[in-house]
CSV table of C-alpha atoms and ligand atoms in Angstrom, one decimal:
chain,number,residue,atom,x,y,z
A,1,MET,CA,10.5,-30.8,-18.0
A,2,PHE,CA,8.5,-28.3,-15.8
A,3,THR,CA,7.8,-29.1,-13.3
A,4,LYS,CA,12.0,-30.9,-12.8
A,5,ARG,CA,13.3,-27.4,-13.1
A,6,PHE,CA,10.1,-25.6,-11.0
A,7,ALA,CA,10.8,-28.1,-7.8
A,8,ALA,CA,14.6,-27.5,-8.3
A,9,LYS,CA,13.4,-23.6,-8.2
A,10,LEU,CA,11.1,-24.1,-4.9
A,11,LEU,CA,13.8,-26.0,-3.4
A,12,SER,CA,16.7,-23.4,-3.3
A,13,LYS,CA,14.2,-20.4,-2.3
A,14,LYS,CA,13.1,-23.4,0.3
A,15,LYS,CA,17.3,-24.5,1.7
A,16,GLU,CA,17.4,-19.9,1.3
A,17,GLY,CA,14.9,-19.7,4.9
A,18,LEU,CA,13.1,-17.3,1.2
A,19,TYR,CA,10.1,-19.8,-0.2
A,20,ARG,CA,7.2,-17.8,0.3
A,21,LYS,CA,3.5,-20.1,1.6
A,22,PRO,CA,0.8,-18.0,3.0
A,23,VAL,CA,-0.7,-19.4,6.1
A,24,ASN,CA,-4.1,-20.8,6.0
A,25,ILE,CA,-6.9,-19.4,7.3
A,26,THR,CA,-10.3,-20.2,8.4
A,27,LYS,CA,-12.4,-17.2,10.1
A,28,ARG,CA,-12.3,-14.1,11.4
A,29,ARG,CA,-13.3,-11.5,14.1
A,30,GLY,CA,-12.5,-8.3,14.4
A,31,LYS,CA,-8.8,-8.2,15.0
A,32,TYR,CA,-8.6,-11.7,15.5
A,33,ILE,CA,-7.6,-14.5,12.6
A,34,TYR,CA,-7.6,-18.3,12.8
A,35,ILE,CA,-4.5,-19.8,11.0
A,36,ASN,CA,-4.9,-23.6,11.7
A,37,ASN,CA,-8.9,-22.8,14.0
A,38,CYS,CA,-5.6,-21.6,16.2
A,39,LYS,CA,-7.0,-18.0,16.8
A,40,VAL,CA,-3.9,-15.2,16.9
A,41,ILE,CA,-4.0,-11.6,17.1
A,42,ASN,CA,-4.0,-10.0,13.1
A,43,PHE,CA,-1.0,-8.2,13.5
A,44,ALA,CA,-0.6,-8.3,10.2
A,45,SER,CA,-3.2,-6.9,8.0
A,46,ASN,CA,-3.3,-3.3,6.5
A,47,ASP,CA,-7.1,-2.6,7.8
A,48,TYR,CA,-5.1,0.9,9.7
A,49,LEU,CA,-8.4,1.2,10.8
A,50,GLY,CA,-10.8,-1.5,11.2
A,51,LEU,CA,-13.0,-0.1,8.9
A,52,GLY,CA,-12.5,-3.7,6.8
A,53,VAL,CA,-14.5,-5.3,9.4
A,54,ASP,CA,-17.4,-2.7,10.1
A,55,LYS,CA,-20.8,-4.3,10.8
A,56,LYS,CA,-22.9,-1.1,9.0
A,57,ILE,CA,-20.0,-0.6,6.3
A,58,SER,CA,-20.3,-4.5,5.3
A,59,GLU,CA,-24.5,-3.8,5.7
A,60,LYS,CA,-23.8,-1.3,3.6
A,61,ILE,CA,-22.5,-3.4,1.4
A,62,SER,CA,-24.4,-5.6,0.8
A,63,GLN,CA,-27.2,-3.6,0.4
A,64,ASN,CA,-25.5,-2.0,-2.2
A,65,PHE,CA,-24.9,-5.3,-3.9
A,66,LEU,CA,-28.5,-6.8,-4.2
A,67,LYS,CA,-28.8,-2.8,-5.8
A,68,TYR,CA,-26.6,-2.6,-8.1
A,69,LYS,CA,-25.7,-7.0,-8.9
A,70,ASN,CA,-22.8,-8.1,-9.4
A,71,SER,CA,-20.4,-7.6,-11.9
A,72,SER,CA,-20.3,-4.5,-15.0
A,73,SER,CA,-19.6,-7.1,-17.1
A,74,SER,CA,-17.1,-5.5,-19.7
A,75,SER,CA,-14.5,-3.1,-19.3
A,76,ARG,CA,-15.7,0.6,-19.3
A,77,LEU,CA,-14.1,1.0,-23.2
A,78,VAL,CA,-17.2,-1.8,-24.1
A,79,SER,CA,-20.0,-1.3,-22.4
A,80,GLY,CA,-18.8,-0.8,-18.5
A,81,ASN,CA,-18.6,3.6,-18.0
A,82,TYR,CA,-21.3,3.5,-15.7
A,83,SER,CA,-22.4,7.1,-14.6
A,84,ILE,CA,-22.0,6.0,-10.5
A,85,ILE,CA,-18.3,5.8,-11.7
A,86,THR,CA,-17.9,8.5,-12.6
A,87,GLU,CA,-19.9,10.3,-10.2
A,88,THR,CA,-18.1,8.7,-7.1
A,89,GLU,CA,-14.3,9.4,-9.4
A,90,LYS,CA,-15.3,12.7,-8.7
A,91,GLU,CA,-15.6,13.1,-5.5
A,92,TYR,CA,-12.6,10.6,-4.6
A,93,ALA,CA,-11.3,13.8,-6.3
A,94,LYS,CA,-13.0,16.8,-4.3
A,95,HIS,CA,-12.2,14.8,-0.7
A,96,PHE,CA,-8.4,15.1,-1.9
A,97,GLY,CA,-7.9,18.3,-4.2
A,98,PHE,CA,-7.9,17.4,-7.4
A,99,CYS,CA,-9.5,17.6,-10.7
A,100,ASP,CA,-10.5,14.0,-11.5
A,101,SER,CA,-9.5,10.5,-10.7
A,102,LEU,CA,-10.1,6.8,-11.9
A,103,PHE,CA,-10.4,3.5,-10.6
A,104,PHE,CA,-9.2,0.4,-11.0
A,105,PRO,CA,-9.4,-3.6,-9.4
A,106,SER,CA,-6.7,-3.1,-7.5
A,107,GLY,CA,-3.4,-0.7,-6.8
A,108,TYR,CA,-1.4,-3.2,-8.6
A,109,GLN,CA,-3.2,-2.5,-12.3
A,110,ALA,CA,-3.3,0.5,-11.6
A,111,ASN,CA,0.7,1.5,-11.4
A,112,LEU,CA,0.7,-1.1,-13.6
A,113,ALA,CA,-1.8,1.0,-15.6
A,114,LEU,CA,-0.4,4.5,-14.3
A,115,PHE,CA,3.2,4.3,-15.8
A,116,SER,CA,3.0,1.9,-19.2
A,117,GLY,CA,0.3,4.3,-19.8
A,118,LEU,CA,1.5,8.0,-19.0
A,119,PHE,CA,5.2,7.8,-20.0
A,120,SER,CA,7.7,6.2,-23.1
A,121,SER,CA,10.7,6.2,-24.4
A,122,GLN,CA,10.9,10.2,-24.2
A,123,ASP,CA,11.2,10.0,-20.3
A,124,SER,CA,13.0,10.2,-16.9
A,125,LEU,CA,11.4,8.3,-14.2
A,126,PHE,CA,14.0,8.8,-10.9
A,127,PHE,CA,12.5,6.0,-8.6
A,128,ASP,CA,13.1,6.1,-5.4
A,129,LYS,CA,14.5,2.5,-4.8
A,130,HIS,CA,11.7,0.6,-2.1
A,131,VAL,CA,8.7,1.7,-4.4
A,132,HIS,CA,6.7,-1.2,-4.2
A,133,ALA,CA,6.5,-4.4,-6.9
A,134,SER,CA,3.6,-2.3,-9.0
A,135,CYS,CA,5.5,0.7,-10.0
A,136,VAL,CA,8.8,-1.3,-10.9
A,137,LYS,CA,7.0,-3.6,-13.2
A,138,GLY,CA,5.2,-0.4,-14.0
A,139,MET,CA,8.2,1.7,-15.3
A,140,VAL,CA,9.7,-1.4,-16.8
A,141,LEU,CA,7.2,-1.7,-19.9
A,142,CYS,CA,7.1,1.9,-20.5
A,143,ASN,CA,9.9,2.3,-21.9
A,144,ALA,CA,11.7,4.7,-20.9
A,145,ASP,CA,15.1,5.6,-18.8
A,146,CYS,CA,14.5,4.5,-15.5
A,147,PHE,CA,17.2,5.8,-12.5
A,148,GLY,CA,16.5,4.7,-8.8
A,149,TYR,CA,18.2,6.7,-5.6
A,150,ASN,CA,18.4,5.7,-2.1
A,151,HIS,CA,15.6,5.5,-0.5
A,152,ASN,CA,14.2,8.8,1.1
A,153,SER,CA,17.9,10.8,-0.2
A,154,ILE,CA,17.2,13.7,-1.1
A,155,SER,CA,20.3,14.9,-1.5
A,156,HIS,CA,21.2,10.9,-3.9
A,157,LEU,CA,17.8,12.3,-5.8
A,158,GLU,CA,19.7,15.3,-6.4
A,159,LYS,CA,22.6,14.3,-8.2
A,160,ARG,CA,20.4,11.8,-10.3
A,161,LEU,CA,18.1,14.8,-11.7
A,162,ILE,CA,21.2,17.3,-11.9
A,163,ASN,CA,22.9,14.8,-13.8
A,164,ASN,CA,19.8,15.1,-16.5
A,165,SER,CA,18.6,17.3,-19.2
A,166,SER,CA,15.7,15.6,-20.1
A,167,GLU,CA,12.5,17.9,-20.6
A,168,TYR,CA,10.1,15.0,-19.4
A,169,ARG,CA,11.1,13.9,-16.2
A,170,ALA,CA,9.1,12.4,-13.4
A,171,VAL,CA,9.9,11.7,-10.1
A,172,VAL,CA,8.6,8.4,-8.0
A,173,THR,CA,8.2,7.8,-3.9
A,174,GLU,CA,5.8,6.8,-1.6
A,175,SER,CA,3.9,9.5,0.6
A,176,LEU,CA,4.3,6.6,3.8
A,177,PHE,CA,6.7,3.5,2.6
A,178,SER,CA,5.7,0.2,3.0
A,179,MET,CA,8.0,-2.0,5.0
A,180,ASP,CA,10.0,0.9,6.4
A,181,GLY,CA,7.4,2.7,7.3
A,182,ASP,CA,8.8,5.7,6.9
A,183,PHE,CA,7.1,9.0,5.9
A,184,ILE,CA,8.5,11.0,2.6
A,185,LYS,CA,10.4,13.8,3.5
A,186,LYS,CA,7.7,16.4,2.4
A,187,GLU,CA,9.2,19.4,2.6
A,188,ASP,CA,12.5,19.1,1.3
A,189,PHE,CA,10.7,16.7,-2.2
A,190,LEU,CA,8.8,20.3,-2.8
A,191,SER,CA,12.1,22.5,-2.5
A,192,LEU,CA,13.3,19.8,-5.2
A,193,LYS,CA,9.7,20.4,-7.1
A,194,ALA,CA,9.9,24.2,-6.9
A,195,LYS,CA,13.6,24.3,-8.5
A,196,TYR,CA,14.3,21.2,-11.0
A,197,GLY,CA,10.3,21.7,-12.6
A,198,PHE,CA,9.3,17.4,-12.1
A,199,LEU,CA,6.2,15.3,-12.4
A,200,SER,CA,5.3,14.2,-8.8
A,201,VAL,CA,4.0,10.4,-8.8
A,202,ILE,CA,3.2,9.2,-5.0
A,203,ASP,CA,1.9,5.8,-3.8
A,204,ALA,CA,0.1,7.3,-1.1
A,205,ALA,CA,-1.2,3.1,-0.2
A,206,HIS,CA,-1.2,3.3,2.8
A,207,SER,CA,-1.4,7.0,4.3
A,208,LEU,CA,-4.3,7.7,2.4
A,209,GLY,CA,-7.5,7.1,4.3
A,210,ALA,CA,-5.3,6.5,7.6
A,211,ILE,CA,-3.5,10.1,8.2
A,212,GLY,CA,-4.3,13.6,8.7
A,213,ASN,CA,-7.1,15.5,8.0
A,214,LYS,CA,-10.4,13.6,6.8
A,215,GLY,CA,-8.0,11.1,5.9
A,216,CYS,CA,-6.4,12.7,2.8
A,217,ASP,CA,-2.3,13.3,3.8
A,218,GLU,CA,-1.9,16.2,2.0
A,219,ILE,CA,-1.9,14.3,-0.6
A,220,ASP,CA,-2.3,17.4,-2.8
A,221,LYS,CA,0.8,19.2,-2.4
A,222,ILE,CA,3.0,17.3,-3.4
A,223,ALA,CA,1.4,14.8,-6.2
A,224,ASP,CA,0.9,15.5,-10.0
A,225,VAL,CA,-0.1,12.5,-9.9
A,226,GLY,CA,-1.3,10.1,-6.0
A,227,VAL,CA,-2.6,6.8,-5.8
A,228,GLY,CA,-4.3,5.3,-3.5
A,229,THR,CA,-5.5,1.5,-2.7
A,230,PHE,CA,-8.9,0.8,-1.1
A,231,GLY,CA,-7.8,-2.8,-0.2
A,232,LYS,CA,-6.3,-0.7,2.6
A,233,ALA,CA,-7.8,2.1,5.3
A,234,PHE,CA,-11.1,1.4,3.8
A,235,GLY,CA,-11.2,-2.0,4.2
A,236,PHE,CA,-12.1,-2.4,0.7
A,237,PHE,CA,-10.6,-3.5,-2.5
A,238,GLY,CA,-9.9,-2.3,-5.6
A,239,ALA,CA,-7.3,1.2,-6.5
A,240,PHE,CA,-8.0,4.7,-7.3
A,241,LEU,CA,-5.4,8.0,-9.1
A,242,LEU,CA,-5.9,11.3,-8.6
A,243,LEU,CA,-4.6,13.2,-11.0
A,244,PRO,CA,-5.6,16.6,-14.3
A,245,ALA,CA,-8.1,15.6,-16.6
A,246,LYS,CA,-6.1,14.9,-19.8
A,247,PHE,CA,-3.6,12.3,-17.9
A,248,LYS,CA,-7.3,10.1,-17.8
A,249,GLU,CA,-8.4,11.4,-21.0
A,250,TYR,CA,-4.5,9.7,-22.4
A,251,LEU,CA,-4.9,6.9,-19.8
A,252,PHE,CA,-8.1,5.7,-21.4
A,253,ASN,CA,-6.7,5.9,-24.8
A,254,PHE,CA,-3.1,4.2,-23.4
A,255,ALA,CA,-3.3,2.6,-21.0
A,256,SER,CA,-3.8,-1.6,-21.8
A,257,PRO,CA,-4.6,-3.1,-18.2
A,258,LEU,CA,-7.6,-0.3,-18.1
A,259,ILE,CA,-8.6,-0.5,-21.7
A,260,TYR,CA,-8.6,-4.7,-21.7
A,261,SER,CA,-10.0,-5.1,-18.3
A,262,THR,CA,-14.0,-5.8,-17.1
A,263,THR,CA,-13.9,-2.8,-14.9
A,264,LEU,CA,-15.8,-2.7,-11.6
A,265,PRO,CA,-18.4,-3.0,-10.7
A,266,GLU,CA,-21.2,-0.4,-9.8
A,267,ALA,CA,-21.7,-1.7,-6.8
A,268,HIS,CA,-18.5,-0.6,-5.7
A,269,ALA,CA,-18.4,2.5,-6.2
A,270,ALA,CA,-21.7,2.8,-4.8
A,271,SER,CA,-19.3,1.1,-1.8
A,272,VAL,CA,-16.5,3.6,-2.3
A,273,MET,CA,-18.8,6.9,-1.7
A,274,ASP,CA,-20.2,5.5,1.8
A,275,ILE,CA,-16.9,4.5,3.0
A,276,LEU,CA,-15.8,8.4,1.5
A,277,GLN,CA,-17.8,9.8,4.0
A,278,VAL,CA,-16.7,7.3,7.1
A,279,ILE,CA,-13.4,7.8,6.1
A,280,SER,CA,-13.7,11.5,6.3
A,281,LYS,CA,-15.9,11.4,9.9
A,282,ALA,CA,-12.8,8.8,11.3
A,283,ASP,CA,-10.9,11.6,12.8
A,284,GLU,CA,-11.1,9.1,16.3
A,285,LYS,CA,-9.6,5.9,14.4
A,286,ARG,CA,-7.2,8.1,13.1
A,287,GLU,CA,-5.7,9.5,16.0
A,288,LYS,CA,-6.2,6.1,18.2
A,289,LEU,CA,-4.1,4.3,15.5
A,290,LYS,CA,-1.3,7.1,15.5
A,291,ASN,CA,-1.6,6.6,19.8
A,292,ILE,CA,-1.6,3.0,19.2
A,293,SER,CA,1.3,2.4,16.9
A,294,ILE,CA,3.8,5.8,19.4
A,295,ARG,CA,2.9,3.0,21.8
A,296,MET,CA,4.3,-0.2,20.3
A,297,LYS,CA,7.0,1.2,19.0
A,298,LYS,CA,8.7,3.1,23.2
A,299,ARG,CA,8.1,-0.3,24.6
A,300,LEU,CA,9.6,-2.7,22.1
A,301,LYS,CA,13.0,0.0,22.1
A,302,HIS,CA,12.9,0.0,25.0
A,303,PHE,CA,12.6,-3.9,25.0
A,304,GLY,CA,16.4,-3.3,23.0
A,305,PHE,CA,14.5,-4.0,19.1
A,306,LYS,CA,16.4,-2.4,16.1
A,307,VAL,CA,13.1,-0.9,15.0
A,308,LYS,CA,11.8,1.4,12.3
A,309,GLY,CA,8.2,3.0,11.3
A,310,ASP,CA,7.2,6.7,11.7
A,311,ALA,CA,3.7,5.9,12.3
A,312,HIS,CA,1.5,2.8,11.8
A,313,ILE,CA,4.1,0.7,10.2
A,314,ILE,CA,6.5,-1.0,12.8
A,315,SER,CA,9.2,-2.7,11.7
A,316,ILE,CA,12.1,-4.8,12.7
A,317,ILE,CA,15.0,-5.5,12.3
A,318,ILE,CA,15.8,-8.9,11.9
A,319,GLY,CA,19.3,-9.6,9.1
A,320,ASN,CA,18.6,-13.5,8.4
A,321,PRO,CA,15.6,-14.5,6.5
A,322,ALA,CA,15.2,-18.0,8.3
A,323,LYS,CA,14.7,-16.4,11.4
A,324,ALA,CA,12.6,-14.2,10.6
A,325,LEU,CA,10.5,-17.1,9.8
A,326,LYS,CA,11.1,-18.7,12.3
A,327,ILE,CA,10.5,-16.0,15.2
A,328,SER,CA,6.6,-15.6,13.1
A,329,GLN,CA,5.9,-19.4,12.9
A,330,ASN,CA,6.1,-19.4,16.5
A,331,LEU,CA,5.0,-15.8,17.7
A,332,ILE,CA,1.8,-17.7,16.5
A,333,LYS,CA,1.8,-20.6,18.3
A,334,LYS,CA,2.0,-18.1,21.4
A,335,GLY,CA,-1.8,-16.3,19.2
A,336,TYR,CA,-0.3,-12.9,17.5
A,337,PHE,CA,0.6,-13.0,13.7
A,338,VAL,CA,3.0,-10.8,12.1
A,339,LEU,CA,4.7,-10.6,8.9
A,340,SER,CA,8.3,-11.9,8.2
A,341,VAL,CA,9.4,-9.9,5.0
A,342,ARG,CA,12.5,-11.3,2.9
A,343,TYR,CA,14.3,-10.8,0.0
A,344,PRO,CA,12.9,-10.1,-2.8
A,345,THR,CA,10.6,-7.9,-0.7
A,346,VAL,CA,12.8,-5.8,1.1
A,347,PRO,CA,16.8,-6.3,0.2
A,348,LEU,CA,18.6,-9.9,1.1
A,349,ASN,CA,19.7,-10.3,4.7
A,350,LYS,CA,17.6,-7.2,5.6
A,351,ALA,CA,14.5,-9.5,6.9
A,352,ILE,CA,12.4,-7.4,9.3
A,353,LEU,CA,8.8,-8.9,11.1
A,354,ARG,CA,6.8,-5.7,10.0
A,355,ILE,CA,3.8,-4.4,11.9
A,356,GLY,CA,0.4,-3.4,10.7
A,357,MET,CA,-1.1,-1.5,13.1
A,358,THR,CA,-4.2,-0.9,14.0
A,359,ALA,CA,-7.6,0.9,15.2
A,360,LEU,CA,-8.9,-2.2,16.9
A,361,HIS,CA,-6.0,-3.3,19.4
A,362,THR,CA,-5.2,-2.4,22.4
A,363,LYS,CA,-2.3,-1.5,25.0
A,364,GLU,CA,-3.0,-5.3,26.4
A,365,ASP,CA,-2.6,-5.7,22.8
A,366,VAL,CA,0.9,-4.4,22.3
A,367,ASP,CA,2.3,-5.6,25.5
A,368,GLY,CA,1.5,-9.2,25.3
A,369,PHE,CA,2.8,-9.3,21.5
A,370,ILE,CA,6.1,-7.9,23.4
A,371,ASN,CA,6.0,-10.4,26.2
A,372,ALA,CA,5.1,-13.0,23.8
A,373,LEU,CA,8.2,-11.5,21.1
A,374,SER,CA,10.6,-11.3,24.2
A,375,ASP,CA,11.6,-15.3,24.6
A,376,PHE,CA,12.3,-14.8,20.9
A,377,ARG,CA,15.1,-11.9,21.5
B,1,LIG,C1,3.0,0.6,-2.0
B,1,LIG,C2,1.9,-0.3,-1.9
B,1,LIG,N1,1.6,-0.1,-3.6
B,1,LIG,C3,0.5,-0.4,-4.2
B,1,LIG,C4,-0.5,-1.6,-4.0
B,1,LIG,C5,-0.9,-2.5,-4.7
B,1,LIG,O1,-2.0,-2.3,-4.0
B,1,LIG,P1,-2.9,-3.8,-3.5
B,1,LIG,O2,-2.9,-4.4,-2.7
B,1,LIG,O3,-4.7,-2.7,-4.4
B,1,LIG,O4,-2.9,-4.1,-6.1
B,1,LIG,C6,0.2,-2.0,-2.6
B,1,LIG,C7,0.5,-3.3,-1.3
B,1,LIG,O5,0.2,-3.9,-1.0
B,1,LIG,C8,1.4,-1.5,-2.1
B,1,LIG,O6,2.0,-1.2,-0.2
């Protein structure tokens, strides 16, 4: 019975060009991956600084696992609250300019915990319509009144705020949007925050580590609560919330995804401490990332592609989802991997090719990619 229903739904996904199937990666070497043994340059990665394939970091992580062993074996509220985790959280808070921080096994889980734990039916949440799926799922769980505003539109957000008199208001947005690749308009956002006094929740998964002095993206200036992930510029896995001490205490008492889930092991904390040292001193890598991203965007525009993106996430607008998928599949044959992003990740018939630039990419990679892409215009 179930199988028949699932088969029918999968078939309609295929007909709409929206069917998803992960590619099979057989090997990874720096910026190269092998898809079914075919060597391609990876333009679909979030390893913005290349730390995910850094040999020295791999060695440190291995040593940490040898020293601290494999697993924490329980939730922090049971017997997994190791001092090294708490101390490392303090270091992250200090680095990014917050009172405290809180680690999670993934960004998805962090957002579920954050929204379902902090907010309730007394609250009004205003969210950019392009925030990540994990924020949306978290908001659904919290029973607050939720109001979407048009992507990166400060004027629309203000309209929403004017019409709402709730005592408890929070605005949810991203600092660098994961698919559109644009930055939040910081100054305008701050003016609005000063005028309306809302709590700001900023998912900075794609900017922390990669943007600004020491990778901080000035997150402390705009966020009351910040979300960072270790799986992108930090080249590892897991996530961290940056938050006031009282909020952390509150989450330990009210956030089900934190209370009822095995925590990351001590070796993870030791490793993210090592990674933070690297991130602090990675200005050269960040500069390289910035410059190669500028080149990619300029060259794409020069060759007549419609592109968006203010930094290392660049999206090429395609529209038709089946076409985006076909281009992405054909590019693999030419030695390049780029993701076709389709509904529901982006609105229907607004499919894009999402390019994730990294500090490992060279001018030759960019030129070769554009050359290959030109065949599919
Ligand atoms: C903006 C944003 N927030 C949260 C997440 C979830 O992070 P994780 O992959 O660690 O679950 C992602 C993942 O891509 C993301 O893009």
